PDB file of C-alpha atoms in Angstrom:
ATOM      1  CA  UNK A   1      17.291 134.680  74.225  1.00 93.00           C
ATOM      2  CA  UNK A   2      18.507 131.071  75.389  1.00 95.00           C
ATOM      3  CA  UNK A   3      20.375 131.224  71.780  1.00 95.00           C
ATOM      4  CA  UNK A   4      21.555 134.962  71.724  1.00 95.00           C
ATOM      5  CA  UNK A   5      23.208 134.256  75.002  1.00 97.00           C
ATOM      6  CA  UNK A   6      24.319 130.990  74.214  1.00 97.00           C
ATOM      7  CA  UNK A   7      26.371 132.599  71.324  1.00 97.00           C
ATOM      8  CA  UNK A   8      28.351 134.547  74.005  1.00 97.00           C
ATOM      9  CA  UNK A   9      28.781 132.194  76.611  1.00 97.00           C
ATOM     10  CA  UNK A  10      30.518 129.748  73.573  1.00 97.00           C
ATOM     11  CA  UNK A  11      32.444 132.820  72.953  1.00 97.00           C
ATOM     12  CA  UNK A  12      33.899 133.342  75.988  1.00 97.00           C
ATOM     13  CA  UNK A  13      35.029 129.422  76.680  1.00 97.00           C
ATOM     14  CA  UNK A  14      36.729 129.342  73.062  1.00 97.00           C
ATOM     15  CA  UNK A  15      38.277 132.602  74.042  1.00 96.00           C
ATOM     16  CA  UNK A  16      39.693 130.783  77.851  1.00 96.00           C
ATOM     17  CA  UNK A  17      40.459 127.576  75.830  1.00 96.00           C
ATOM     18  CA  UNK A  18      42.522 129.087  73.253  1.00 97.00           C
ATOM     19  CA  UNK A  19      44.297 131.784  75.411  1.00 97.00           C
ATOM     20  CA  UNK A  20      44.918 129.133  78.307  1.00 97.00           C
ATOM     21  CA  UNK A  21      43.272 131.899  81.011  1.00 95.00           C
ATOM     22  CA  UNK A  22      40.235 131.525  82.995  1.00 93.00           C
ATOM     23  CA  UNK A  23      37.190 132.928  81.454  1.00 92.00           C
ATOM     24  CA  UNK A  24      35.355 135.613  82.318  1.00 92.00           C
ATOM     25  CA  UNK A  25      32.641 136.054  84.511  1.00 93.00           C
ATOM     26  CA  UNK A  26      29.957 136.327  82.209  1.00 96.00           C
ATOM     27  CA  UNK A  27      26.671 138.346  83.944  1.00 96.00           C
ATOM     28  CA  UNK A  28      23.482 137.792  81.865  1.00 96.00           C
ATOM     29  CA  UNK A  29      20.799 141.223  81.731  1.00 95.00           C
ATOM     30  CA  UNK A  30      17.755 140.673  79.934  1.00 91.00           C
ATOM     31  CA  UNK A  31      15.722 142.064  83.075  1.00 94.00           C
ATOM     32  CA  UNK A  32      14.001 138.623  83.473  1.00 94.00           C
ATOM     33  CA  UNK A  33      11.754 138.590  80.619  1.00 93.00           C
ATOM     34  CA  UNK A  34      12.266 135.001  79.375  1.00 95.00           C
ATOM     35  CA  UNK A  35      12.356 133.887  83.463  1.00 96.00           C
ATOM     36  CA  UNK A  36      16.577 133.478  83.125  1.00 97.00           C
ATOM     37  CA  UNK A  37      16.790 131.914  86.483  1.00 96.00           C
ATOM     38  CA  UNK A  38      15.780 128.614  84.827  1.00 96.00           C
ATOM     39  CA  UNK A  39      18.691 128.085  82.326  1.00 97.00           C
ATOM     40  CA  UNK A  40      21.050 130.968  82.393  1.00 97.00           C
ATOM     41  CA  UNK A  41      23.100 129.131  85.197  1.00 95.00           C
ATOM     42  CA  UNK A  42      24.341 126.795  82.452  1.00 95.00           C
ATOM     43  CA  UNK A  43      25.956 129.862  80.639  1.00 97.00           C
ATOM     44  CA  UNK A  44      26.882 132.176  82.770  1.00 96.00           C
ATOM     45  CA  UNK A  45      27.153 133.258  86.102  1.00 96.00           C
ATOM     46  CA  UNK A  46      24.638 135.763  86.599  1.00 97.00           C
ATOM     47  CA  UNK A  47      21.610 137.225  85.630  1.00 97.00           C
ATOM     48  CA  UNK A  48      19.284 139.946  85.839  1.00 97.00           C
ATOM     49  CA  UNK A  49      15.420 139.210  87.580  1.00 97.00           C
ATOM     50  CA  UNK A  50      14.299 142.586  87.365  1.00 95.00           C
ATOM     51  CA  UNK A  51      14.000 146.024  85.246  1.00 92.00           C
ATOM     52  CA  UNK A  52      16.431 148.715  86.310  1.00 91.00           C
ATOM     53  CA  UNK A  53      16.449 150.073  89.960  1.00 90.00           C
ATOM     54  CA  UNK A  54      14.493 153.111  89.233  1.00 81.00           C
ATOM     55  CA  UNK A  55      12.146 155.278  90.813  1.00 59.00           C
ATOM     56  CA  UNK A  56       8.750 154.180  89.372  1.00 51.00           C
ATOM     57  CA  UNK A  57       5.970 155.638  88.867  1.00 39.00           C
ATOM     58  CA  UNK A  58       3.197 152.666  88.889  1.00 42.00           C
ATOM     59  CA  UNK A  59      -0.126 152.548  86.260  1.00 34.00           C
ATOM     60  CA  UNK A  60      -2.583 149.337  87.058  1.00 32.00           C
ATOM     61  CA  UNK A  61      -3.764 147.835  84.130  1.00 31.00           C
ATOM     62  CA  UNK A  62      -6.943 146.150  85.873  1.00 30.00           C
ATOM     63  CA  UNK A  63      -4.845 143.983  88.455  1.00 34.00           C
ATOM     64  CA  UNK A  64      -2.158 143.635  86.983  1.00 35.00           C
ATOM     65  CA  UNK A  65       0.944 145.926  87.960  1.00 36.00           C
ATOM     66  CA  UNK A  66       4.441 145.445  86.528  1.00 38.00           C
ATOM     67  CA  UNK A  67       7.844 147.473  86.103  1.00 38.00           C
ATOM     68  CA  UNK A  68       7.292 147.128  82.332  1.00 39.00           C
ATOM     69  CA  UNK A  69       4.197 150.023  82.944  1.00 40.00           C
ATOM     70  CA  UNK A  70       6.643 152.046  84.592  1.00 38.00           C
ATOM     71  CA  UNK A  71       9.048 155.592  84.476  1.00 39.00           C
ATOM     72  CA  UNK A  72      12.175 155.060  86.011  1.00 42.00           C
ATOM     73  CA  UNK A  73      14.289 158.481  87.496  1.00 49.00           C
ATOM     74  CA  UNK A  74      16.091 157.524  90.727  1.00 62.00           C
ATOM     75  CA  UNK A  75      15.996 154.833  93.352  1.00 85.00           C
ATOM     76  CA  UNK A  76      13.552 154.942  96.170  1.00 92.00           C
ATOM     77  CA  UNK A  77      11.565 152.496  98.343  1.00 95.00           C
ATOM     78  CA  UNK A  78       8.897 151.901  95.711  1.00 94.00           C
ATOM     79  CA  UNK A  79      11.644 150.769  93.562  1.00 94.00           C
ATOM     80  CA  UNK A  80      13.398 147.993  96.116  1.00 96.00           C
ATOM     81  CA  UNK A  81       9.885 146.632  97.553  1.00 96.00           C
ATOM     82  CA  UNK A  82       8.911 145.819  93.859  1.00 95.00           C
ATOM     83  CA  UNK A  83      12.123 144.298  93.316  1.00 96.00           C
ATOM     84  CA  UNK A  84      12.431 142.394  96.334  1.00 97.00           C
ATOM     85  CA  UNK A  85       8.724 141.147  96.011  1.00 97.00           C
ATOM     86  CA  UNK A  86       9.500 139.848  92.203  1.00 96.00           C
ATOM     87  CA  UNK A  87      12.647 137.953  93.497  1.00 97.00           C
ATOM     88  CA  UNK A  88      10.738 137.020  96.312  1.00 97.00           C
ATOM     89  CA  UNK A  89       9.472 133.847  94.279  1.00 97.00           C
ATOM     90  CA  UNK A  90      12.305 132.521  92.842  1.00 97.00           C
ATOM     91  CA  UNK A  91      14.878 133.318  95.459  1.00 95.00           C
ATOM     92  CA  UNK A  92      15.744 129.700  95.458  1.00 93.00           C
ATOM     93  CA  UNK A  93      17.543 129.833  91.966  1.00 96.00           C
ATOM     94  CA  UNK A  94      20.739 131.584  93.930  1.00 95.00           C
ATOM     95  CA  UNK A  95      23.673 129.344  94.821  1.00 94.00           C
ATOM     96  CA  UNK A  96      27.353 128.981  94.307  1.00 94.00           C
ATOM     97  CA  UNK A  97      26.813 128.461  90.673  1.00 92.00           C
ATOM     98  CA  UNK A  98      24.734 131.443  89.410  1.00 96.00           C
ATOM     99  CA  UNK A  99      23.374 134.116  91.369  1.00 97.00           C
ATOM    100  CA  UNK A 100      19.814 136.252  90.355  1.00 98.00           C
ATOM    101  CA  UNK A 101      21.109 139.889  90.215  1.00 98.00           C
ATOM    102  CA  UNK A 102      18.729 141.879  91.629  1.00 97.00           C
ATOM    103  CA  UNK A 103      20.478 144.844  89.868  1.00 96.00           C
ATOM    104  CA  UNK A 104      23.151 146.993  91.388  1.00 95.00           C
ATOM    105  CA  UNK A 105      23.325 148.873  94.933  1.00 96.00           C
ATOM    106  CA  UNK A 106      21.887 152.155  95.278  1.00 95.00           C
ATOM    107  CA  UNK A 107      23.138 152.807  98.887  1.00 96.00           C
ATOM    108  CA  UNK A 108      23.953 156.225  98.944  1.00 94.00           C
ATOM    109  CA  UNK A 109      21.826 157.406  96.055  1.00 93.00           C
ATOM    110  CA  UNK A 110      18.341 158.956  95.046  1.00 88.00           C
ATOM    111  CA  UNK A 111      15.826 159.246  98.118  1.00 89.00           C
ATOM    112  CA  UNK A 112      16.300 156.376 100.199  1.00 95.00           C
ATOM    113  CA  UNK A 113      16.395 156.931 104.148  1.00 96.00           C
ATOM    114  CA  UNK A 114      18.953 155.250 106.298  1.00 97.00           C
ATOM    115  CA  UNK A 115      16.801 152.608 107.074  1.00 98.00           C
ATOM    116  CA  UNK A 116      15.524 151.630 103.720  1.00 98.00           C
ATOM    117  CA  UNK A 117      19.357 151.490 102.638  1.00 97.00           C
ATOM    118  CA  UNK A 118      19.852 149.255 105.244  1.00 98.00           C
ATOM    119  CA  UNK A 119      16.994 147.385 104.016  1.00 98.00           C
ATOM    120  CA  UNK A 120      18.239 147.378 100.974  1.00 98.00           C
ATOM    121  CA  UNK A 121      22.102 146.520 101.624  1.00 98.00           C
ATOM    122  CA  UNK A 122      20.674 143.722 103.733  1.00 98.00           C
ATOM    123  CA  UNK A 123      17.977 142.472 101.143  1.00 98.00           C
ATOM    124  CA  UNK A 124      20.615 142.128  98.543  1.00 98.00           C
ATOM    125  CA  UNK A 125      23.438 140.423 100.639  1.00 98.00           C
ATOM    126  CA  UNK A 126      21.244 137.846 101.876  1.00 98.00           C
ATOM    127  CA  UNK A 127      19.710 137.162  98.879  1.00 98.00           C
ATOM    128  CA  UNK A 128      23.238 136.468  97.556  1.00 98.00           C
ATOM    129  CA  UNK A 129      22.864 138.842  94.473  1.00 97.00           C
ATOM    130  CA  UNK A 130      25.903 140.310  93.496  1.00 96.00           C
ATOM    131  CA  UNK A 131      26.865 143.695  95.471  1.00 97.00           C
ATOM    132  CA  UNK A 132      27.872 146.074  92.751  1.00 95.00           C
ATOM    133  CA  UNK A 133      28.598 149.464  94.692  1.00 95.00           C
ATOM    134  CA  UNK A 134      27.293 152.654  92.338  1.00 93.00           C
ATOM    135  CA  UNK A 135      27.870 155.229  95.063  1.00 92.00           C
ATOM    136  CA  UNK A 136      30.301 158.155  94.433  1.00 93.00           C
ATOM    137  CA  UNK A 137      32.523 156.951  97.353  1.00 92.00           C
ATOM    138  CA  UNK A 138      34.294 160.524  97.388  1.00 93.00           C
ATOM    139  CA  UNK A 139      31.479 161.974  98.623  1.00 93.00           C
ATOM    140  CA  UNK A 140      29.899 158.811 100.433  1.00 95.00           C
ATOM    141  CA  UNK A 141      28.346 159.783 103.801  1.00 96.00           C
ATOM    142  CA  UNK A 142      29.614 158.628 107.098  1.00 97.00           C
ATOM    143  CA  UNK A 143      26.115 156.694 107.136  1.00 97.00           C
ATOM    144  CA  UNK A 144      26.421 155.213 103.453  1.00 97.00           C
ATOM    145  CA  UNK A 145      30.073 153.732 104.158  1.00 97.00           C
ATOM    146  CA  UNK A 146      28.569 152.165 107.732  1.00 97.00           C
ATOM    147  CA  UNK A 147      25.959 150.291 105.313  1.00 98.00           C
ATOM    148  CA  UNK A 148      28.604 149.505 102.851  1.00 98.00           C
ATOM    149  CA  UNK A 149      31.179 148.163 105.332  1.00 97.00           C
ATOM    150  CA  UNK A 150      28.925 146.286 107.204  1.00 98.00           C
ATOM    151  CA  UNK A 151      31.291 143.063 107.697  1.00 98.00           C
ATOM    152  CA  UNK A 152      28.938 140.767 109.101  1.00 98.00           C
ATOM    153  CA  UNK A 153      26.451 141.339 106.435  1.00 98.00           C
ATOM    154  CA  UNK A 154      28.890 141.069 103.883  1.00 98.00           C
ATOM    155  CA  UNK A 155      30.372 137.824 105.426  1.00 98.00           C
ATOM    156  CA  UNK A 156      26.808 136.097 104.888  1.00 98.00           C
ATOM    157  CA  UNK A 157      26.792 137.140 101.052  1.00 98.00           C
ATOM    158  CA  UNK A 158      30.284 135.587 100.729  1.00 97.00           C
ATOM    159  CA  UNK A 159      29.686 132.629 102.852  1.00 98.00           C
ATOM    160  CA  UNK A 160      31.965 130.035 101.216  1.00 97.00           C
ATOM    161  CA  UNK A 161      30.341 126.946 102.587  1.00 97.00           C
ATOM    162  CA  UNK A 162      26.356 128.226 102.246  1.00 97.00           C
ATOM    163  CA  UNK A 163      25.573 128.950  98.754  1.00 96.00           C
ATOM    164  CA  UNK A 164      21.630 129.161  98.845  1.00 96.00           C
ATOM    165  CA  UNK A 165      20.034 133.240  99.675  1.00 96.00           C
ATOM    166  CA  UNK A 166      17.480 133.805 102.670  1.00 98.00           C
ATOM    167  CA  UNK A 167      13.909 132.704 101.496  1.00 97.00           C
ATOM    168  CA  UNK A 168      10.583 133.960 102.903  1.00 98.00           C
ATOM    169  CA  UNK A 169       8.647 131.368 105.635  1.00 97.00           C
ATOM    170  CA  UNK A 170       5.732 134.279 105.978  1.00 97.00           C
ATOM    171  CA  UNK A 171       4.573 137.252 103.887  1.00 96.00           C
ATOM    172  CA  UNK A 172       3.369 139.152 107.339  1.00 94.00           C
ATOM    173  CA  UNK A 173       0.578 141.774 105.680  1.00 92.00           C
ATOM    174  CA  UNK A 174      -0.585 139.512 102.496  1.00 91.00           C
ATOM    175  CA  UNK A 175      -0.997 135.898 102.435  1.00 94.00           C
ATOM    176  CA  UNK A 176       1.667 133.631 102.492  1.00 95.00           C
ATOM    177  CA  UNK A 177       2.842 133.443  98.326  1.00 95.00           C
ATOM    178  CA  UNK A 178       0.581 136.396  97.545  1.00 95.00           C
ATOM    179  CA  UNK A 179       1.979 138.977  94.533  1.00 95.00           C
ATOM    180  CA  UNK A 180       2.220 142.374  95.993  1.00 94.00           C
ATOM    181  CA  UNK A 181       4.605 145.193  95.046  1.00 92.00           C
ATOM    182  CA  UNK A 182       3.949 147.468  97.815  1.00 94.00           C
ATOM    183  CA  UNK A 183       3.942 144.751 101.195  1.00 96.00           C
ATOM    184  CA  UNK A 184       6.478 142.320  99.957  1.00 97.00           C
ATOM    185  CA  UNK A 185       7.012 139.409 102.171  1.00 98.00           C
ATOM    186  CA  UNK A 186       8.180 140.364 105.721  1.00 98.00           C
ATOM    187  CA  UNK A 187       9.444 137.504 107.475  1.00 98.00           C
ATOM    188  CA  UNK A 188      12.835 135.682 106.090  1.00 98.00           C
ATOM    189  CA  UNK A 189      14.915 132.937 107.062  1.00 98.00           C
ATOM    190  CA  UNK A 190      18.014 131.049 105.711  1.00 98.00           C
ATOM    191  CA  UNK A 191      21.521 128.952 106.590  1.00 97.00           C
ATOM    192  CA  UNK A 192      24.697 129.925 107.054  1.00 97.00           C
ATOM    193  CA  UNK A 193      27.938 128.098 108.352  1.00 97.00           C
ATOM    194  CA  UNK A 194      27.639 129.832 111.282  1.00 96.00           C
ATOM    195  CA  UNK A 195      23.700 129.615 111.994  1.00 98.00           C
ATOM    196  CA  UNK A 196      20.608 130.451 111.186  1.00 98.00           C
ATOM    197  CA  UNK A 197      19.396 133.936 109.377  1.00 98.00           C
ATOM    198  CA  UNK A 198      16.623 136.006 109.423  1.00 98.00           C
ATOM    199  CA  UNK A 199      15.583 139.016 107.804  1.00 98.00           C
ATOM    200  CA  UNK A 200      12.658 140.937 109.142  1.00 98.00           C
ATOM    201  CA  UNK A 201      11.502 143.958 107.043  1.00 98.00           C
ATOM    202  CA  UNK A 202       8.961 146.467 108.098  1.00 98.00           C
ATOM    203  CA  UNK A 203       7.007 147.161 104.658  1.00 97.00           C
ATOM    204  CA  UNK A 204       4.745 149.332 106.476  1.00 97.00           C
ATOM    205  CA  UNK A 205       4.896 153.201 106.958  1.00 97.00           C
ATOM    206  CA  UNK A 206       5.602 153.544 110.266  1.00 98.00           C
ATOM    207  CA  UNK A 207       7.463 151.321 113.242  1.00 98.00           C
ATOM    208  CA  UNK A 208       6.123 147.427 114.026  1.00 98.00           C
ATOM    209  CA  UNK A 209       6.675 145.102 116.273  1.00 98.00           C
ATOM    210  CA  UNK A 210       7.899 142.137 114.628  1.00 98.00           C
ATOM    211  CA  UNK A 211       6.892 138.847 116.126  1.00 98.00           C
ATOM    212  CA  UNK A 212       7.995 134.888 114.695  1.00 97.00           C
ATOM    213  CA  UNK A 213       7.591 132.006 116.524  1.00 96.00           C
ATOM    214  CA  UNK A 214      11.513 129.916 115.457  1.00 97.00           C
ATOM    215  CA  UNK A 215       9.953 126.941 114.418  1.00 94.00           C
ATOM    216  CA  UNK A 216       8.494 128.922 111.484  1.00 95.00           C
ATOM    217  CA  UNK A 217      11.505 128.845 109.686  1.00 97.00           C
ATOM    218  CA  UNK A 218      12.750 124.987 108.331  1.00 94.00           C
ATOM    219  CA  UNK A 219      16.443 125.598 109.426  1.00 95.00           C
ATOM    220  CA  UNK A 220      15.428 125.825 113.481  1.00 95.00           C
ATOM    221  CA  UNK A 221      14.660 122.720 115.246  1.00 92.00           C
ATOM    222  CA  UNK A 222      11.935 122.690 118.274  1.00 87.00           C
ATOM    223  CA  UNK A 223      13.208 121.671 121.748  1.00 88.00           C
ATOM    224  CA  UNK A 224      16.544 123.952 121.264  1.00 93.00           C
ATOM    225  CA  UNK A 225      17.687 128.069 121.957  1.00 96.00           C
ATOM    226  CA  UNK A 226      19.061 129.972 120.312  1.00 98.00           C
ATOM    227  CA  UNK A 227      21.759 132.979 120.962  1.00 98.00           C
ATOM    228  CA  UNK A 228      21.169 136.015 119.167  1.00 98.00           C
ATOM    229  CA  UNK A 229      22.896 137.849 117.305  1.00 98.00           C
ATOM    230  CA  UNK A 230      21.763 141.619 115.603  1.00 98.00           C
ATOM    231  CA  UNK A 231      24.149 141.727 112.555  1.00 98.00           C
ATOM    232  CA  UNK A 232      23.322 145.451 112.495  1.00 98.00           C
ATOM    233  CA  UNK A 233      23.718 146.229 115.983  1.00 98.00           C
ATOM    234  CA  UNK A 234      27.199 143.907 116.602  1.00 98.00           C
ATOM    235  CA  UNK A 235      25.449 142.655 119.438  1.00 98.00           C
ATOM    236  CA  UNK A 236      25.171 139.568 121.318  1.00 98.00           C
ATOM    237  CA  UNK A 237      21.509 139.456 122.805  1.00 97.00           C
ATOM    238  CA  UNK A 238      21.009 136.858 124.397  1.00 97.00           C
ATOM    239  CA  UNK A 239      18.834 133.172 124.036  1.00 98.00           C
ATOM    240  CA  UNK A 240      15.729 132.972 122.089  1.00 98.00           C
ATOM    241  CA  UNK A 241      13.669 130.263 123.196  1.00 97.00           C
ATOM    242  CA  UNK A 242      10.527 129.171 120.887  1.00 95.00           C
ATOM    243  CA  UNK A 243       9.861 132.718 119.756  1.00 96.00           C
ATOM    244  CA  UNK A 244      11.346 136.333 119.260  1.00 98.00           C
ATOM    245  CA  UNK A 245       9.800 140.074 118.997  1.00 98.00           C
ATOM    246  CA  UNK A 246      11.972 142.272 117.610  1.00 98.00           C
ATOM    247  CA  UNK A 247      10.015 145.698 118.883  1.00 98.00           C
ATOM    248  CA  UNK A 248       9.373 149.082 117.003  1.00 98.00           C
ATOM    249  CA  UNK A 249      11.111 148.345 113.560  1.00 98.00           C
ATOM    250  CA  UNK A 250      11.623 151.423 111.679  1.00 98.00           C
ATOM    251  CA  UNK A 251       9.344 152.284 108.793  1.00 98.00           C
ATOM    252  CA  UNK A 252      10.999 150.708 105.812  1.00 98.00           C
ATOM    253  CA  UNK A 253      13.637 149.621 108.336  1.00 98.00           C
ATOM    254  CA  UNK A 254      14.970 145.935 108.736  1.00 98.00           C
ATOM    255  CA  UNK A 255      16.727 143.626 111.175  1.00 98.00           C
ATOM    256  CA  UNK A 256      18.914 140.994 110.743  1.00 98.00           C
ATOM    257  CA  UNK A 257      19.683 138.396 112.777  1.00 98.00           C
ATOM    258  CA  UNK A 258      22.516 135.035 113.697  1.00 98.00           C
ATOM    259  CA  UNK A 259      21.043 132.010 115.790  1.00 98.00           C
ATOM    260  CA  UNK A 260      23.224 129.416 116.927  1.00 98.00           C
ATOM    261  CA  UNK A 261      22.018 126.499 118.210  1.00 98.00           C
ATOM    262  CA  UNK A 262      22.938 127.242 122.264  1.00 98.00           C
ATOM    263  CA  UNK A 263      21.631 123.441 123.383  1.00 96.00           C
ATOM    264  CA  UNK A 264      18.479 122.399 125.166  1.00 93.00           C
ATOM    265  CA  UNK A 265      15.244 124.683 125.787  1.00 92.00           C
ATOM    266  CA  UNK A 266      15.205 125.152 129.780  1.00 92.00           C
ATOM    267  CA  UNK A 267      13.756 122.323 131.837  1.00 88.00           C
ATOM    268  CA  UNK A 268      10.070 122.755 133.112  1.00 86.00           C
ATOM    269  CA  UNK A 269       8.339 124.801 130.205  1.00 87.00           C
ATOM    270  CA  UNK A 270       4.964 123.654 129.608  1.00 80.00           C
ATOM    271  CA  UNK A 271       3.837 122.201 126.626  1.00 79.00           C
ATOM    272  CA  UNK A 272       7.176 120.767 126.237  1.00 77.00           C
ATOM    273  CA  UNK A 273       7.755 121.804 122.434  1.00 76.00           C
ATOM    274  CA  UNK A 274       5.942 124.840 120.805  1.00 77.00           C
ATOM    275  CA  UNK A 275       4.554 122.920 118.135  1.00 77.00           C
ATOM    276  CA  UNK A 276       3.106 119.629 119.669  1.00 74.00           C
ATOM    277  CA  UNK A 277       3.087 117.919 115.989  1.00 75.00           C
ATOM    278  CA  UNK A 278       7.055 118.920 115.750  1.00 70.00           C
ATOM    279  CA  UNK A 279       7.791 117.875 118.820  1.00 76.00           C
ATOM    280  CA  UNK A 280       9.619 114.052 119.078  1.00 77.00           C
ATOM    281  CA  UNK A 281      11.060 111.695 122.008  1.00 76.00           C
ATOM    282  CA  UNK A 282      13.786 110.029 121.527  1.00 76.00           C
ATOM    283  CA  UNK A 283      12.145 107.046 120.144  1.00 82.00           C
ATOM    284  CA  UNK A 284      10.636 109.173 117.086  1.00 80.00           C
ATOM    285  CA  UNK A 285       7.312 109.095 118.969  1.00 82.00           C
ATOM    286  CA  UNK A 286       5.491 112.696 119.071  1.00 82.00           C
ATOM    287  CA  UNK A 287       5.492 113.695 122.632  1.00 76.00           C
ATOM    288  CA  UNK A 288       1.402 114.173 122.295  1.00 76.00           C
ATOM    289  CA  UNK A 289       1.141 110.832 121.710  1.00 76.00           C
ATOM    290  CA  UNK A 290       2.948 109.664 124.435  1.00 69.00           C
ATOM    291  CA  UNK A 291       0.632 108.121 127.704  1.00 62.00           C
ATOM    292  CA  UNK A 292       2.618 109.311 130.872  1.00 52.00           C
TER     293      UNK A 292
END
């Protein structure tokens, strides 16, 4: 594969040298078989992780359950938790310089519910893999065109001074780095120029509170708020301070969230960091190890 592709990427810079244009963008597919998010960077631009966005219809071969033992016919949720639990492991590999395509949008089509379009507009942006629109947008719904125009969303996928996707800090119903194509990883955090992200996705079948304490995620640091911003809702809500809930998530549904650093946690609170271990003076002495 590393040669086959190799071939074309030569291809394409003898074709830029010798017309004097800039070459093409060059977007790799061979579904993540030979693990592409390891060299293909140094050919092309993109690359496929996954099979097709299908509808699939799942066979376990003792424990082990891929998309190659599946029957694809449509998009639906089974189809986006897989694919978002695969990617899940090597959403790293995205930056400025190559992106892992996660294969293209589906808003708008097959069976998916509002929510898990949102979940799956928002999975994809933040993830910084490439957002190819498929929808029929002469007959696009009021509701598909909110998902699709969704500004703020879209502004995170094109950030042009944060390269690196939204990576898990807890898989919520499995154990942390656990394989599962049904309960992907819940609990997602990442930078931005303006702040820090998080996704939360409800993989379960009916509404959840969602519950993080900030720390969780490397990007936050302890002894600070945070405003909050809902990049769904266009609201400003407020200062988080050492934890948030974000209450009765829709099944399938997702929310997606802007800190911004907003100074000092408020005076008096008691231990004075949420994590004791994280928690430094000024000196670079932990503040449990300090005799008052």
């Amino acid at each position: 594969m590393v040669g086959k592709y190799t071939r074309m990427a030569n291809a394409i810079a003898d074709l830029a040298k010798s017309s004097g244009k800039p070459p093409i963008l060059f977007s790799l597919c061979q579904w993540g078989r030979e693990q592409p998010w390891l060299w293909a960077r140094r050919l092309g631009q993109s690359w496929r992780t996954t099979e097709d966005i299908g509808k699939f219809q799942y066979f376990a071969q003792s424990s082990l359950i891929s998309n190659r033992n599946c029957v694809s016919s449509g998009p639906d949720w089974g189809a986006l938790r897989s694919i978002i639990n695969q990617n899940s492991f090597i959403s790293w590999a995205s930056d400025f310089y190559g992106h892992n395509d996660m294969d293209i949008l589906e808003v708008g089509n097959g069976d998916l519910t509002f929510d898990e379009a949102k979940s799956h507009f928002t999975a994809w942006a933040l993830m910084k893999s490439p957002l190819l629109i498929s929808t029929d947008l002469s007959v696009a719904t009021e509701q598909t065109l909110e998902i699709l125009k969704n500004k703020e969303i879209i502004a995170i996928n094109q950030d042009p001074v944060v390269g690196t996707g939204i990576t898990p800090f807890r898989w919520g119903i499995n154990p942390d780095w656990s394989n599962n194509f049904t309960h992907p990883a819940q609990y997602w955090s990442g930078e931005s120029q303006n702040g820090t992200l998080f996704m939360l996705l409800n993989v379960l079948d009916e509404p959840a509170d969602m519950f993080f304490n900030l720390t969780e995620s490397p990007w936050i640091r302890a002894g600070r708020q945070y405003s909050v911003r809902d990049l769904w809702a266009h609201t400003d809500n407020g200062t988080a301070v050492r934890n948030f809930t974000a209450h009765q998530v829709p099944r399938h549904g997702v929310v997606a969230l802007l800190m911004k650093d907003a100074g000092d946690e408020p005076a008096g609170l008691d231990p004075p960091c949420a994590r004791l271990e994280w928690c430094m003076d000024q000196n670079g002495t932990r503040i449990d190890n300090i005799n008052f």
